[in-house]
Amino acid sequence: MPQPGHVLIREDILTSPTSNIVYSTLPNFYSDLVIDVSVKSTFSGRTDGGLRFNGDSGNNYERVYLVSGGVTTFTTRIGNQNGLYLLYTPGPNVPFTMEQSEFNIQNYNINGKFKSVNSILNDASQQSTVINGTWKNTSPITSITIFAITYTFDVGSRFRLWGIL
Amino acid sequence: MAVTSMNRSTVLNGRKYQSFLAGNYRESFEFIERQTTVGTSTLSVTFSSIPTNYTNLVIRYYTQSQNEISTQEALVLQFNNDTANNYTRIHFLQGNGTTPAAGYSGAAGAIWGGRSACQPSQYPNTYGVGEIYLFNYRDVSKKKMVMSYSGMENNVGIDTIISTGSWNITNAINSITIKNDSGLAFSASCFFGLYGVK
């Protein structure tokens, strides 16, 4: 019998503004994890957010991204950050618009290797982005925090964690 | 696999299931096979028992090459053991942290599928990651289209890239071979997962 390859571990749909979503009890028998989000912030403009692993808020994350703004394209690499900044979330001044992102966390349970995240972000009102990020830590990932800086994720934001066999 | 714990599903979709997984999975995305490299002598990985009951295939990977010269290198695919120049290698859009780039490379003996990290003696902990999508792999009336997005990040190899390419043959794909473009072996602990999409 075929095995489902994409198993939903948890889904959260916010009923009140929330600054962090924490997955503190990750199963360890999947190959990869995937998180897909549909989010909006309470900030009037756009605000950043991202992932942290195992509660690590040290400067142990780096990323490279490629952005299409519809007119211009640019790429930037940023090292030594305190989180893997993968979100650029619209607020109430961009009505009816949610940011849609997918984060692929390969080999999250491996010991002795850095963890890489491949992500794609689609904010149709402003930009499309692909990002590759690294957590420079060789420990297995046992918890994940999705954070918003300064402001909070707004009501109706959805977060889903999937396990990939 | 034994059921070791149960939790009440938080998914409320009104559908009824007979499985313990009870709606908590994407029914169209199924696991087929996973291969993991052991040691440092694996030159290629081949999926040769590909079911024919899916529409598309997906490969998820985590790779490092034994290449000590390049900062990063291409991961390439061949289908049905075809090594002739029957592939359109790549159209790509790339970000390296400094300058965005786009490009094309035509007829080749393999198709581009993403990135392998390199220089394992200096950067042993960094691997390239990506997803490869193979569309209509068993349709004998069309060329086979491939799309990937991938990346890697260490101090010398920095890349996030999306690409497309094609195998310009109409045969159904019944085997997939993955290797480093240099021909050098994979490092240990690389993995390749094959999934079917209905």
XYZ file of C-alpha atoms in Angstrom:
363
model
C 0.000 0.000 0.000
C 1.424 3.418 -0.895
C 2.569 5.488 2.017
C 1.401 9.084 2.204
C 4.483 11.173 1.675
C 3.187 14.393 3.121
C 1.652 14.053 6.586
C 0.092 16.949 8.447
C 1.545 17.191 11.947
C -0.146 20.354 13.124
C -2.253 23.226 11.897
C -2.844 26.560 13.636
C -5.307 29.215 12.520
C -5.056 32.280 14.720
C -8.117 33.517 16.541
C -6.149 36.246 18.323
C -2.937 38.093 17.400
C 0.124 35.989 18.223
C 3.830 36.764 18.033
C 5.205 33.204 18.016
C 4.140 29.780 16.872
C 6.199 27.096 18.593
C 6.531 23.461 17.553
C 8.140 22.023 20.647
C 7.599 18.309 20.171
C 8.750 17.378 16.710
C 8.525 13.739 15.669
C 11.927 12.381 14.668
C 10.999 9.766 12.096
C 10.444 11.941 9.045
C 13.027 12.720 6.408
C 12.116 16.383 6.033
C 9.743 18.942 7.412
C 7.691 21.419 5.426
C 5.960 24.458 6.866
C 3.469 26.393 4.808
C 2.067 29.637 6.044
C -0.544 32.130 5.010
C 0.062 35.135 7.213
C -0.729 38.743 7.847
C 0.687 41.036 10.522
C -0.877 43.657 12.763
C 1.749 46.197 11.710
C 0.512 48.964 9.430
C 3.284 48.302 6.923
C 5.281 45.184 6.234
C 7.299 43.437 8.866
C 9.885 40.680 8.979
C 9.650 37.319 10.611
C 11.183 33.911 10.306
C 12.274 30.704 11.947
C 14.458 29.790 14.882
C 15.512 26.280 15.758
C 15.919 24.731 19.201
C 15.381 28.147 20.801
C 18.647 29.438 19.342
C 18.549 33.240 19.041
C 22.314 33.593 18.584
C 23.820 34.929 15.384
C 23.981 31.489 13.825
C 21.818 31.920 10.747
C 22.608 33.049 7.238
C 20.622 33.313 4.047
C 20.780 34.275 0.408
C 17.700 35.443 -1.440
C 16.535 36.418 -4.877
C 13.667 38.851 -5.205
C 11.488 39.803 -8.126
C 9.658 43.017 -7.417
C 7.888 42.985 -10.748
C 10.169 45.647 -12.218
C 13.531 44.989 -10.649
C 15.335 41.872 -9.487
C 17.948 41.779 -6.774
C 19.851 39.292 -4.654
C 21.370 39.688 -1.211
C 23.315 37.489 1.180
C 23.177 38.187 4.912
C 25.164 36.251 7.483
C 25.291 36.103 11.273
C 21.642 36.789 11.986
C 19.678 35.847 15.089
C 17.040 33.997 13.103
C 16.329 32.748 9.641
C 14.375 35.696 8.262
C 12.071 34.211 5.669
C 8.890 36.227 6.096
C 7.991 39.693 4.860
C 4.445 40.019 6.007
C 1.836 42.517 4.836
C -0.265 44.416 7.347
C -3.763 45.888 7.356
C -2.783 48.646 4.923
C -2.569 45.928 2.262
C -6.127 44.635 2.472
C -7.159 41.138 1.466
C -3.513 40.110 1.010
C -1.824 37.292 2.854
C 1.775 36.275 2.417
C 2.056 32.679 1.214
C 5.311 30.903 1.967
C 6.644 27.379 2.055
C 9.723 26.358 4.009
C 11.449 23.058 3.173
C 13.682 21.839 5.981
C 15.685 18.910 4.653
C 17.224 16.279 6.906
C 16.121 18.130 10.047
C 16.942 15.166 12.233
C 20.528 14.562 11.090
C 23.270 14.933 13.660
C 26.615 16.443 12.691
C 25.542 18.577 9.721
C 24.232 22.108 9.287
C 20.549 22.460 8.479
C 19.446 24.078 5.237
C 16.072 25.562 4.421
C 14.769 26.126 0.918
C 11.842 28.479 0.770
C 9.635 30.258 -1.680
C 7.543 33.273 -0.822
C 4.677 34.692 -2.790
C 3.273 38.058 -1.889
C 1.375 38.811 -5.057
C 0.813 42.438 -4.170
C 4.515 43.214 -4.073
C 7.151 40.556 -4.701
C 8.146 36.944 -5.210
C 11.201 35.592 -3.426
C 13.249 32.417 -3.233
C 15.534 32.009 -0.239
C 18.106 29.489 0.824
C 19.068 29.654 4.471
C 21.369 27.811 6.819
C 21.351 27.239 10.538
C 25.012 26.815 11.423
C 24.435 24.212 14.060
C 24.925 20.468 13.735
C 22.312 19.399 16.290
C 19.081 17.727 15.190
C 16.195 20.164 15.073
C 13.921 19.370 17.986
C 11.844 22.543 18.099
C 10.889 25.321 15.710
C 9.672 28.819 16.481
C 7.990 30.934 13.825
C 8.425 34.501 14.978
C 7.346 37.984 13.960
C 9.530 40.884 15.011
C 8.040 43.922 16.732
C 4.428 43.139 15.809
C 2.246 40.063 15.762
C 0.684 37.697 13.289
C -2.897 38.756 12.821
C -6.135 36.849 13.253
C -6.728 34.428 10.393
C -3.055 33.682 9.808
C -2.546 29.982 9.184
C 0.499 27.812 9.910
C 0.824 24.155 8.931
C 3.640 21.765 9.772
C 4.089 18.706 7.560
C 6.313 15.657 7.860
C 7.840 14.192 4.698
C 8.577 10.483 4.770
C 4.600 0.798 11.587
C 3.048 0.369 15.009
C 0.691 3.024 16.308
C 2.441 4.358 19.404
C 0.267 7.363 20.174
C -2.899 9.046 19.058
C -4.023 12.627 19.081
C -7.296 14.183 18.086
C -6.972 15.747 14.656
C -7.243 19.499 14.457
C -8.262 19.318 10.816
C -11.988 19.870 10.386
C -12.854 19.172 6.791
C -16.026 17.129 7.171
C -14.607 14.113 5.358
C -14.642 10.553 6.641
C -11.659 8.213 6.504
C -10.918 4.630 7.413
C -7.219 5.230 7.972
C -5.553 6.194 11.229
C -4.075 9.089 9.294
C -7.650 10.379 9.072
C -7.318 13.217 6.651
C -3.989 14.388 7.971
C -2.069 13.930 4.772
C -1.961 15.112 1.207
C -3.522 12.101 -0.481
C -1.981 12.945 -3.837
C 1.640 12.928 -2.623
C 3.061 9.482 -1.877
C 6.423 8.198 -0.799
C 8.122 5.844 -3.290
C 11.766 5.406 -2.296
C 14.614 7.018 -0.428
C 18.328 6.475 -0.984
C 21.051 7.617 1.369
C 24.756 7.546 0.561
C 27.124 5.676 2.843
C 30.816 6.433 2.576
C 32.350 8.592 -0.099
C 32.405 6.374 -3.181
C 28.853 6.723 -4.541
C 29.166 8.113 -8.067
C 25.472 8.107 -8.860
C 22.087 7.231 -7.461
C 19.471 5.509 -9.612
C 15.756 5.032 -9.143
C 14.958 2.112 -11.417
C 11.633 0.886 -10.064
C 9.377 3.788 -10.796
C 5.653 3.106 -10.495
C 3.502 4.062 -13.458
C 0.412 5.167 -11.587
C 1.324 8.787 -10.916
C 1.043 11.957 -12.954
C 4.200 13.680 -11.754
C 7.269 12.799 -9.713
C 9.099 14.834 -7.093
C 12.663 14.341 -5.888
C 13.809 15.971 -2.669
C 17.534 15.960 -1.953
C 20.348 16.926 0.373
C 23.738 16.678 -1.339
C 27.438 17.293 -1.118
C 30.070 16.475 -3.725
C 33.609 15.252 -3.116
C 34.693 18.070 -5.423
C 37.419 20.016 -3.570
C 38.052 22.519 -6.367
C 34.747 24.178 -7.202
C 32.778 26.239 -4.713
C 29.582 24.477 -5.808
C 28.512 22.317 -8.672
C 25.469 21.159 -10.566
C 23.448 18.127 -9.672
C 22.377 16.515 -12.950
C 19.814 13.931 -14.008
C 19.609 11.402 -16.817
C 16.547 9.371 -17.759
C 16.382 5.778 -19.038
C 20.211 5.654 -19.165
C 20.191 8.169 -22.012
C 23.582 9.890 -22.105
C 23.205 11.450 -25.565
C 22.658 15.158 -26.114
C 18.905 14.824 -25.844
C 18.444 17.234 -22.985
C 17.867 20.975 -22.874
C 20.114 21.499 -19.929
C 18.728 24.587 -18.211
C 16.951 27.905 -18.175
C 17.637 29.533 -14.845
C 17.181 32.519 -12.572
C 19.856 32.768 -9.915
C 20.710 34.829 -6.860
C 24.230 34.633 -5.461
C 23.946 37.433 -2.930
C 25.595 39.986 -5.201
C 24.181 39.988 -8.734
C 21.033 38.333 -10.033
C 21.561 36.294 -13.159
C 19.506 34.516 -15.771
C 20.735 32.175 -18.445
C 20.290 29.253 -20.749
C 22.284 26.237 -21.791
C 21.037 24.020 -24.602
C 21.673 20.502 -25.836
C 23.533 18.396 -23.299
C 23.882 14.851 -22.047
C 22.080 15.537 -18.796
C 19.613 17.958 -17.296
C 20.300 20.366 -14.472
C 18.567 19.566 -11.195
C 20.075 21.848 -8.595
C 23.143 22.267 -6.430
C 25.634 20.060 -4.654
C 27.775 21.728 -2.041
C 31.541 21.288 -2.549
C 34.877 21.469 -0.734
C 33.890 18.928 1.924
C 37.265 19.035 3.643
C 36.792 22.713 4.424
C 32.995 22.827 4.740
C 32.030 19.327 5.876
C 28.708 20.373 7.358
C 27.189 22.203 4.392
C 24.938 20.426 1.914
C 22.909 21.683 -1.020
C 19.154 21.177 -0.831
C 16.370 21.262 -3.344
C 13.242 19.898 -4.916
C 12.914 18.631 -8.490
C 9.546 18.278 -10.227
C 9.183 15.897 -13.191
C 5.940 16.464 -15.025
C 3.987 13.888 -17.046
C 6.828 11.389 -16.718
C 4.863 8.525 -18.329
C 3.202 10.501 -21.138
C 4.590 9.040 -24.382
C 3.329 11.897 -26.522
C 5.353 14.723 -24.981
C 8.858 15.767 -24.052
C 9.530 15.602 -20.341
C 9.704 18.887 -18.499
C 11.693 19.355 -15.308
C 11.580 22.231 -12.819
C 13.729 22.666 -9.751
C 14.465 25.080 -6.997
C 17.498 24.681 -4.879
C 20.248 26.378 -2.998
C 23.230 26.219 -0.736
C 24.975 28.630 1.559
C 28.445 28.615 3.013
C 31.245 31.121 2.875
C 32.256 30.374 -0.710
C 29.285 28.740 -2.381
C 26.219 30.958 -2.180
C 23.245 30.292 -4.338
C 19.494 30.220 -4.590
C 18.232 29.230 -7.997
C 15.151 28.182 -9.897
C 15.444 26.327 -13.178
C 13.619 24.476 -15.904
C 14.802 22.087 -18.573
C 13.619 19.187 -20.640
C 14.410 15.711 -21.885
C 13.543 16.025 -25.539
C 12.377 12.461 -25.924
C 8.786 11.254 -25.751
C 9.454 7.916 -24.050
C 8.036 7.315 -20.608
C 10.618 7.737 -17.857
C 11.314 4.387 -16.242
C 14.589 5.173 -14.517
C 16.276 8.269 -13.120
C 20.003 8.599 -12.507
C 21.340 11.455 -10.382
C 24.991 12.436 -10.184
C 27.327 15.354 -9.755
C 28.130 17.165 -12.984
C 31.869 16.723 -12.370
C 31.433 12.960 -12.159
C 32.930 13.000 -8.678
C 31.343 10.989 -5.891
C 28.816 12.119 -3.348
C 29.792 12.532 0.273
C 28.274 10.356 2.955
C 24.828 11.224 4.317
C 23.450 12.601 1.078
C 19.867 11.590 0.535
C 17.430 11.482 -2.352
C 13.725 10.928 -1.790
C 11.400 10.019 -4.655
C 7.679 10.811 -4.386
C 4.716 10.308 -6.661
C 2.027 12.901 -7.251
C -1.371 11.701 -8.475
